[in-house]
Short mmCIF file of C-alpha atoms and ligand atoms in Angstrom, two decimals:
data_model
loop_
_atom_site.label_atom_id
_atom_site.label_comp_id
_atom_site.label_asym_id
_atom_site.label_seq_id
_atom_site.Cartn_x
_atom_site.Cartn_y
_atom_site.Cartn_z
CA UNK A 250 -62.19 171.53 -56.35
CA UNK A 251 -66.43 171.71 -54.78
CA UNK A 252 -65.95 175.74 -55.30
CA UNK A 253 -65.11 175.34 -58.80
CA UNK A 254 -68.01 173.40 -60.08
CA UNK A 255 -70.27 175.40 -57.57
CA UNK A 256 -68.58 178.61 -59.73
CA UNK A 257 -68.44 177.50 -63.45
CA UNK A 258 -71.40 174.57 -62.99
CA UNK A 259 -69.71 171.88 -65.46
CA UNK A 260 -66.11 171.09 -65.74
CA UNK A 261 -63.98 167.96 -66.86
CA UNK A 262 -61.20 166.24 -65.11
CA UNK A 263 -59.06 168.13 -67.24
CA UNK A 264 -59.98 171.51 -66.86
CA UNK A 265 -60.22 170.98 -63.12
CA UNK A 266 -56.54 169.83 -63.24
CA UNK A 267 -55.52 172.66 -65.36
CA UNK A 268 -57.42 175.25 -63.32
CA UNK A 269 -56.06 173.98 -59.98
CA UNK A 270 -52.47 173.18 -61.55
CA UNK A 271 -52.54 169.48 -59.83
CA UNK A 272 -52.12 166.61 -61.74
CA UNK A 273 -54.98 164.35 -63.90
CA UNK A 274 -54.48 161.80 -61.73
CA UNK A 275 -55.01 163.72 -58.61
CA UNK A 276 -58.06 165.14 -59.76
CA UNK A 277 -59.54 161.58 -60.84
CA UNK A 278 -58.94 160.41 -57.41
CA UNK A 279 -60.56 163.54 -55.54
CA UNK A 280 -63.15 163.40 -57.95
CA UNK A 281 -63.97 159.51 -57.52
CA UNK A 282 -64.14 160.03 -54.03
CA UNK A 283 -67.03 162.91 -54.57
CA UNK A 284 -68.73 160.90 -56.77
CA UNK A 285 -68.58 158.10 -54.16
CA UNK A 286 -69.97 160.94 -51.39
CA UNK A 287 -73.00 161.79 -53.56
CA UNK A 288 -71.50 165.68 -54.46
CA UNK A 289 -70.26 165.26 -58.08
CA UNK A 290 -72.08 163.46 -60.77
CA UNK A 291 -70.88 163.25 -63.84
CA UNK A 292 -73.53 164.70 -66.58
CA UNK A 293 -73.85 162.54 -69.18
CA UNK A 294 -76.94 165.20 -70.79
CA UNK A 295 -74.54 167.88 -70.93
CA UNK A 296 -71.65 165.71 -72.93
CA UNK A 297 -74.29 164.15 -75.12
CA UNK A 298 -75.57 168.08 -76.22
CA UNK A 299 -72.00 169.57 -76.88
CA UNK A 300 -69.56 166.48 -78.11
CA UNK A 301 -66.49 169.11 -78.74
CA UNK A 302 -65.95 168.76 -75.20
CA UNK A 303 -62.98 166.46 -74.58
CA UNK A 304 -64.11 163.93 -71.07
CA UNK A 305 -67.18 163.71 -69.44
CA UNK A 306 -68.10 167.01 -67.83
CA UNK A 307 -68.87 166.91 -64.32
CA UNK A 308 -71.41 169.05 -61.94
CA UNK A 309 -71.94 169.05 -58.33
CA UNK A 310 -75.52 166.52 -57.74
CA UNK A 311 -78.25 168.35 -58.88
CA UNK A 312 -80.08 166.66 -56.01
CA UNK A 313 -77.86 167.69 -53.79
CA UNK A 314 -79.77 171.28 -53.22
CA UNK A 315 -79.89 174.84 -55.52
CA UNK A 316 -80.27 178.11 -55.23
CA UNK A 317 -82.36 181.14 -55.56
CA UNK A 318 -81.74 184.29 -57.24
CA UNK A 319 -83.91 187.56 -57.22
CA UNK A 320 -83.54 190.72 -58.83
CA UNK A 321 -85.28 193.59 -57.75
CA UNK A 322 -85.37 195.97 -61.30
CA UNK A 323 -86.71 199.80 -61.73
CA UNK A 324 -90.09 198.29 -62.57
CA UNK A 325 -90.23 194.93 -62.13
CA UNK A 326 -88.59 192.18 -59.86
CA UNK A 327 -87.56 188.54 -61.61
CA UNK A 328 -86.73 185.23 -59.37
CA UNK A 329 -84.74 182.27 -60.58
CA UNK A 330 -84.35 178.99 -59.03
CA UNK A 331 -81.38 176.60 -60.19
CA UNK A 332 -80.18 173.58 -59.22
CA UNK A 333 -76.39 172.64 -57.75
CA UNK A 334 -75.48 171.79 -61.45
CA UNK A 335 -76.67 175.23 -63.05
CA UNK A 336 -79.99 174.45 -64.28
CA UNK A 337 -82.63 176.81 -64.07
CA UNK A 338 -85.30 175.04 -62.43
CA UNK A 339 -88.10 177.65 -62.91
CA UNK A 340 -88.21 181.55 -63.18
CA UNK A 341 -90.91 183.91 -63.55
CA UNK A 342 -91.03 187.65 -63.15
CA UNK A 343 -93.72 190.35 -61.98
CA UNK A 344 -94.63 193.89 -62.43
CA UNK A 345 -93.48 196.76 -60.22
CA UNK A 346 -94.79 200.20 -60.00
CA UNK A 347 -92.14 203.27 -61.05
CA UNK A 348 -92.27 204.84 -57.15
CA UNK A 349 -92.85 201.09 -55.85
CA UNK A 350 -92.42 200.38 -52.44
CA UNK A 351 -89.58 198.30 -51.51
CA UNK A 352 -91.09 196.22 -48.05
CA UNK A 353 -94.34 195.46 -50.63
CA UNK A 354 -92.01 194.38 -53.59
CA UNK A 355 -90.12 191.84 -51.16
CA UNK A 356 -93.57 190.87 -49.92
CA UNK A 357 -94.20 190.48 -53.47
CA UNK A 358 -91.43 188.67 -54.47
CA UNK A 359 -91.36 186.19 -51.29
CA UNK A 360 -94.66 184.72 -52.49
CA UNK A 361 -93.09 184.26 -55.55
CA UNK A 362 -89.95 182.55 -54.33
CA UNK A 363 -92.37 180.15 -52.19
CA UNK A 364 -94.65 179.43 -55.69
CA UNK A 365 -91.58 178.61 -57.57
CA UNK A 366 -89.70 176.75 -55.06
CA UNK A 367 -93.06 174.21 -55.45
CA UNK A 368 -93.12 174.01 -59.28
CA UNK A 369 -89.15 173.82 -59.23
CA UNK A 370 -89.57 170.42 -57.26
CA UNK A 371 -86.36 171.60 -55.03
CA UNK A 372 -86.96 171.67 -51.41
CA UNK A 373 -86.30 174.83 -49.31
CA UNK A 374 -83.94 173.01 -46.67
CA UNK A 375 -81.99 171.95 -50.34
CA UNK A 376 -81.75 175.77 -50.68
CA UNK A 377 -78.26 177.37 -50.09
CA UNK A 378 -79.05 180.75 -50.28
CA UNK A 379 -80.67 183.50 -52.14
CA UNK A 380 -79.00 186.09 -53.64
CA UNK A 381 -80.54 189.39 -54.28
CA UNK A 382 -79.85 192.05 -56.87
CA UNK A 383 -81.39 195.78 -55.62
CA UNK A 384 -81.48 198.95 -57.77
CA UNK A 385 -78.42 200.82 -56.97
CA UNK A 386 -75.12 200.89 -54.85
CA UNK A 387 -75.09 199.08 -51.84
CA UNK A 388 -72.25 199.53 -48.63
CA UNK A 389 -70.84 196.14 -48.80
CA UNK A 390 -70.12 196.61 -45.20
CA UNK A 391 -73.70 197.17 -43.97
CA UNK A 392 -75.24 195.74 -47.01
CA UNK A 393 -77.62 198.64 -47.33
CA UNK A 394 -78.68 200.27 -50.49
CA UNK A 395 -76.67 203.57 -50.55
CA UNK A 396 -78.61 207.26 -51.03
CA UNK A 397 -77.90 207.29 -55.01
CA UNK A 398 -80.11 204.22 -55.25
CA UNK A 399 -82.58 204.85 -58.49
CA UNK A 400 -85.42 203.46 -56.18
CA UNK A 401 -85.83 206.16 -52.96
CA UNK A 402 -87.75 203.21 -51.35
CA UNK A 403 -84.91 200.88 -50.55
CA UNK A 404 -82.15 203.36 -49.35
CA UNK A 405 -80.76 202.31 -46.31
CA UNK A 406 -82.93 199.20 -45.83
CA UNK A 407 -81.37 195.87 -44.23
CA UNK A 408 -81.93 194.01 -47.36
CA UNK A 409 -80.82 190.39 -46.24
CA UNK A 410 -82.41 190.50 -42.78
CA UNK A 411 -85.63 191.70 -43.95
CA UNK A 412 -85.78 189.40 -46.64
CA UNK A 413 -84.41 186.22 -45.22
CA UNK A 414 -86.99 187.27 -42.63
CA UNK A 415 -89.86 186.52 -45.12
CA UNK A 416 -88.43 183.45 -46.97
CA UNK A 417 -86.37 181.77 -43.93
CA UNK A 418 -83.15 181.02 -46.03
CA UNK A 419 -79.69 182.53 -45.72
CA UNK A 420 -80.15 185.73 -47.84
CA UNK A 421 -77.10 187.69 -49.75
CA UNK A 422 -77.46 191.30 -51.15
CA UNK A 423 -75.63 192.93 -53.78
CA UNK A 424 -75.71 196.03 -56.67
CA UNK A 425 -77.76 194.38 -59.61
CA UNK A 426 -75.51 195.27 -62.14
CA UNK A 427 -73.24 193.82 -60.15
CA UNK A 428 -75.02 190.52 -60.40
CA UNK A 429 -75.63 191.11 -63.94
CA UNK A 430 -71.51 191.37 -64.39
CA UNK A 431 -71.19 188.42 -62.46
CA UNK A 432 -74.03 186.38 -64.49
CA UNK A 433 -72.74 187.28 -67.82
CA UNK A 434 -69.41 185.68 -66.90
CA UNK A 435 -70.99 182.51 -65.31
CA UNK A 436 -73.45 182.17 -68.20
CA UNK A 437 -73.67 184.51 -70.64
CA UNK A 438 -71.14 186.72 -73.32
CA UNK A 439 -68.50 186.87 -70.77
CA UNK A 440 -68.11 182.80 -70.38
CA UNK A 441 -64.85 182.67 -72.12
CA UNK A 442 -63.26 186.18 -70.36
CA UNK A 443 -62.21 186.46 -66.68
CA UNK A 444 -61.48 190.33 -66.62
CA UNK A 445 -64.67 192.15 -67.50
CA UNK A 446 -66.77 195.26 -67.82
CA UNK A 447 -70.53 195.45 -67.76
CA UNK A 448 -72.06 198.13 -68.41
CA UNK A 449 -76.38 198.24 -67.52
CA UNK A 450 -77.72 201.56 -69.68
CA UNK A 451 -81.37 202.04 -68.68
CA UNK A 452 -82.88 204.84 -66.44
CA UNK A 453 -80.22 204.66 -64.63
CA UNK A 454 -76.33 203.84 -65.59
CA UNK A 455 -74.69 201.10 -63.68
CA UNK A 456 -71.75 198.74 -64.34
CA UNK A 457 -70.35 195.72 -62.51
CA UNK A 458 -66.33 194.80 -62.67
CA UNK A 459 -65.16 191.14 -62.79
CA UNK A 460 -61.50 190.76 -62.25
CA UNK A 461 -60.31 187.33 -62.53
CA UNK A 462 -63.48 185.34 -62.91
CA UNK A 463 -64.50 187.32 -59.24
CA UNK A 464 -66.70 190.04 -58.55
CA UNK A 465 -64.57 193.37 -57.78
CA UNK A 466 -66.02 195.53 -55.04
CA UNK A 467 -63.20 197.95 -53.87
CA UNK A 468 -63.51 198.88 -50.51
CA UNK A 469 -66.82 199.93 -49.59
CA UNK A 470 -69.20 198.60 -52.82
CA UNK A 471 -69.15 201.09 -54.32
CA UNK A 472 -66.74 199.74 -57.69
CA UNK A 473 -68.81 199.58 -61.10
CA UNK A 474 -70.61 202.94 -60.86
CA UNK A 475 -69.64 204.45 -63.91
CA UNK A 476 -72.96 205.59 -64.38
CA UNK A 477 -71.40 208.80 -61.87
CA UNK A 478 -68.04 209.27 -63.86
CA UNK A 479 -67.73 213.31 -63.88
CA UNK A 480 -68.23 214.12 -67.81
CA UNK A 481 -68.86 217.80 -67.46
CA UNK A 482 -68.67 219.82 -64.07
CA UNK A 483 -70.41 222.21 -64.96
CA UNK A 484 -73.16 220.20 -66.35
CA UNK A 485 -77.13 219.01 -65.50
CA UNK A 486 -77.84 218.01 -61.74
CA UNK A 487 -77.27 214.04 -61.14
CA UNK A 488 -79.72 212.32 -59.02
CA UNK A 489 -76.04 211.66 -56.78
CA UNK A 490 -75.82 215.17 -56.07
CA UNK A 491 -73.06 216.07 -58.86
CA UNK A 492 -72.86 217.72 -61.82
CA UNK A 493 -72.40 216.71 -65.16
CA UNK A 494 -72.33 212.61 -64.66
CA UNK A 495 -72.31 210.04 -67.17
CA UNK A 496 -75.80 209.20 -66.32
CA UNK A 497 -77.03 212.31 -67.37
CA UNK A 498 -75.69 212.22 -70.83
CA UNK A 499 -76.38 208.57 -71.52
CA UNK A 500 -79.05 207.59 -69.42
CA UNK A 501 -82.44 206.77 -70.85
CA UNK A 502 -84.23 210.63 -69.85
CA UNK A 503 -81.38 211.97 -71.62
CA UNK A 504 -82.11 209.94 -74.83
CA UNK A 505 -86.18 210.87 -74.35
CA UNK A 506 -85.20 213.91 -73.36
CA UNK A 507 -83.03 215.16 -76.41
CA UNK A 508 -86.09 213.64 -78.85
CA UNK A 509 -88.52 214.79 -76.91
CA UNK A 510 -89.02 218.51 -78.91
CA UNK A 511 -88.98 216.49 -82.63
CA UNK A 512 -91.04 213.55 -81.36
CA UNK A 513 -93.47 214.79 -78.48
CA UNK A 514 -93.22 214.17 -74.49
CA UNK A 515 -95.04 210.46 -75.20
CA UNK A 516 -92.15 208.66 -76.55
CA UNK A 517 -91.13 205.34 -74.82
CA UNK A 518 -88.10 203.53 -75.08
CA UNK A 519 -89.56 200.89 -76.93
CA UNK A 520 -90.72 203.32 -79.47
CA UNK A 521 -87.37 204.84 -79.46
CA UNK A 522 -85.91 201.26 -80.19
CA UNK A 523 -88.38 200.66 -82.68
CA UNK A 524 -87.91 204.01 -84.62
CA UNK A 525 -84.20 203.77 -84.41
CA UNK A 526 -84.73 200.25 -86.02
CA UNK A 527 -86.36 201.52 -88.64
CA UNK A 528 -84.32 203.71 -89.82
CA UNK A 529 -85.84 207.13 -88.26
CA UNK A 530 -82.05 209.25 -88.21
CA UNK A 531 -83.11 211.27 -85.04
CA UNK A 532 -83.75 208.20 -83.00
CA UNK A 533 -80.55 206.85 -84.19
CA UNK A 534 -78.06 210.11 -84.07
CA UNK A 535 -79.51 210.25 -80.53
CA UNK A 536 -78.18 206.25 -79.92
CA UNK A 537 -75.05 206.88 -82.00
CA UNK A 538 -74.00 210.38 -80.05
CA UNK A 539 -74.68 207.97 -76.14
CA UNK A 540 -72.49 205.43 -77.77
CA UNK A 541 -69.63 207.86 -78.45
CA UNK A 542 -70.49 208.98 -74.71
CA UNK A 543 -70.43 205.75 -73.43
CA UNK A 544 -66.91 204.90 -75.38
CA UNK A 545 -64.92 207.74 -73.95
CA UNK A 546 -65.64 207.14 -70.65
CA UNK A 547 -65.47 203.35 -71.34
CA UNK A 548 -61.76 204.07 -72.83
CA UNK A 549 -60.40 205.86 -69.42
CA UNK A 550 -62.20 202.47 -67.97
CA UNK A 551 -59.97 200.50 -70.30
CA UNK A 552 -56.88 202.58 -69.64
CA UNK A 553 -57.06 201.45 -65.91
CA UNK A 554 -58.73 197.90 -65.81
CA UNK A 555 -57.35 196.53 -68.96
CA UNK A 556 -60.32 194.49 -69.18
CA UNK A 557 -60.58 191.64 -71.85
CA UNK A 558 -64.33 192.21 -72.34
CA UNK A 559 -67.00 194.84 -71.94
CA UNK A 560 -70.73 193.69 -72.03
CA UNK A 561 -73.30 196.31 -73.05
CA UNK A 562 -76.42 195.16 -71.42
CA UNK A 563 -79.68 196.65 -69.69
CA UNK A 564 -82.52 198.03 -71.54
CA UNK A 565 -79.34 198.95 -73.71
CA UNK A 566 -78.74 195.14 -74.87
CA UNK A 567 -81.38 195.39 -78.17
CA UNK A 568 -80.04 198.51 -79.24
CA UNK A 569 -76.05 196.88 -79.49
CA UNK A 570 -76.07 197.16 -83.34
CA UNK A 571 -76.78 200.80 -82.84
CA UNK A 572 -74.59 202.06 -80.41
CA UNK A 573 -71.71 199.56 -80.25
CA UNK A 574 -69.88 200.80 -83.41
CA UNK A 575 -69.51 204.51 -81.66
CA UNK A 576 -68.53 202.91 -78.53
CA UNK A 577 -65.80 200.89 -80.25
CA UNK A 578 -64.61 204.41 -82.34
CA UNK A 579 -64.48 205.92 -78.81
CA UNK A 580 -62.49 203.44 -77.06
CA UNK A 581 -60.37 203.20 -80.39
CA UNK A 582 -59.51 206.63 -80.48
CA UNK A 583 -59.11 207.35 -76.96
CA UNK A 584 -57.98 204.42 -74.81
CA UNK A 585 -54.49 203.40 -75.03
CA UNK A 586 -53.57 201.57 -78.48
CA UNK A 587 -53.15 198.11 -76.44
CA UNK A 588 -55.74 198.68 -74.06
CA UNK A 589 -58.33 199.33 -77.10
CA UNK A 590 -57.15 196.39 -79.49
CA UNK A 591 -57.45 194.07 -76.73
CA UNK A 592 -60.81 194.47 -75.68
CA UNK A 593 -64.21 193.40 -77.20
CA UNK A 594 -67.17 194.70 -76.93
CA UNK A 595 -70.09 192.52 -76.94
CA UNK A 596 -74.08 192.39 -75.97
CA UNK A 597 -75.48 190.30 -73.00
CA UNK A 598 -76.80 187.48 -73.81
CA UNK A 599 -78.94 187.06 -71.02
CA UNK A 600 -80.92 190.23 -71.16
CA UNK A 601 -83.08 191.16 -68.31
CA UNK A 602 -82.82 187.52 -67.00
CA UNK A 603 -78.73 188.47 -66.10
CA UNK A 604 -78.96 189.89 -62.35
CA UNK A 605 -81.97 187.43 -61.01
CA UNK A 606 -79.37 184.92 -62.49
CA UNK A 607 -76.37 186.68 -61.03
CA UNK A 608 -78.35 186.06 -57.66
CA UNK A 609 -78.11 182.31 -58.08
CA UNK A 610 -74.33 182.75 -59.04
CA UNK A 611 -73.49 184.64 -56.08
CA UNK A 612 -74.69 182.50 -54.09
CA UNK A 613 -72.56 179.76 -55.61
CA UNK A 614 -69.34 182.24 -55.50
CA UNK A 615 -69.84 183.57 -52.08
CA UNK A 616 -72.16 182.02 -49.98
CA UNK A 617 -72.10 178.17 -50.80
CA UNK A 618 -70.43 176.89 -47.76
CA UNK A 619 -70.51 173.49 -49.14
CA UNK A 620 -67.03 172.38 -49.53
CA UNK A 621 -66.97 168.73 -47.83
CA UNK A 622 -69.55 166.42 -47.30
CA UNK A 623 -68.70 166.55 -43.58
CA UNK A 624 -69.95 170.62 -43.82
CA UNK A 625 -72.79 169.65 -45.72
CA UNK A 626 -74.03 167.32 -42.53
CA UNK A 627 -72.77 169.76 -40.14
CA UNK A 628 -75.49 172.28 -42.03
CA UNK A 629 -78.11 169.57 -42.47
CA UNK A 630 -77.78 168.90 -38.69
CA UNK A 631 -77.77 172.66 -37.66
CA UNK A 632 -81.10 172.99 -39.54
ZN1 ZN B 979 -74.13 211.30 -60.75
#
């Protein structure tokens, strides 16, 4: 029950009973005990906010602690601090150079974590863990970013060990697209779904898979690497060493490369989007082509995973209106009928915040360690 509240933030007694599969009376008895222990509280604030919910929502006691999420993106880092009731207490971001050094980025992030903890009022001893997202696939057995990472200085680093030394807290590490997926399920566009594919299109193309409400990593953490699906084995070289991966056709560099001959070399993503939204036929065509190619790849994924929802995120999310039509059409054309008709294509609701929020969600999903008040007492005694 504590784990369910940690993962979901707010749940009523009736929802807890349904999810655990026990009677309402049994849930009520346990809830009364957990409220008595100070681990669970009734959230009158949430009840007042959403009067459509029947019953008083319960949360973990926000005073009992919280978690930190850190996202290292290609050119920025973001830190989010949230309490156990999933309320964001503090959040900020910093720019990173395109060719940033990973260790310097970790120094900067650790300083920001310290600053935001001070602002949030959460004591460092109350932080259950730090969930860190890194740019690129992570070997889940070692926690180290793999050579296909889009930022080379991260490759092979013991990120959990090194960042934990800097912040003095337990650290969990994952690919930031996986964290984006988790965040959209916990906080964002996929809240009503449990089987979800999250796609992040930017300079790199990444993805995350959530099945049954839990992140699906596969044997070594490589699941969701949609960007390296082979589209044409004789196509252009990809940074992973293969030819013709999806990323070389739909990633940001491909979009800008297609427009360079007609719009010049200084075009950037913001301009591309502004021009497309202003009606420029060339930019709209490039985004539509990207949607079609991406949709074909996603149709294959739909046939294998049969998700309920596909969330389009990353720097791509603001272009949703221009790409979602072609994506939808390609899925309808290329996926099996029942797989195509059962999937919704939705825009990310969390935008550039998704991955850092996912870091917080990762701690609540996998690193909580507060199953009972006794466990917490043991943890506190160990400090
Ligand atoms: Zn590749």
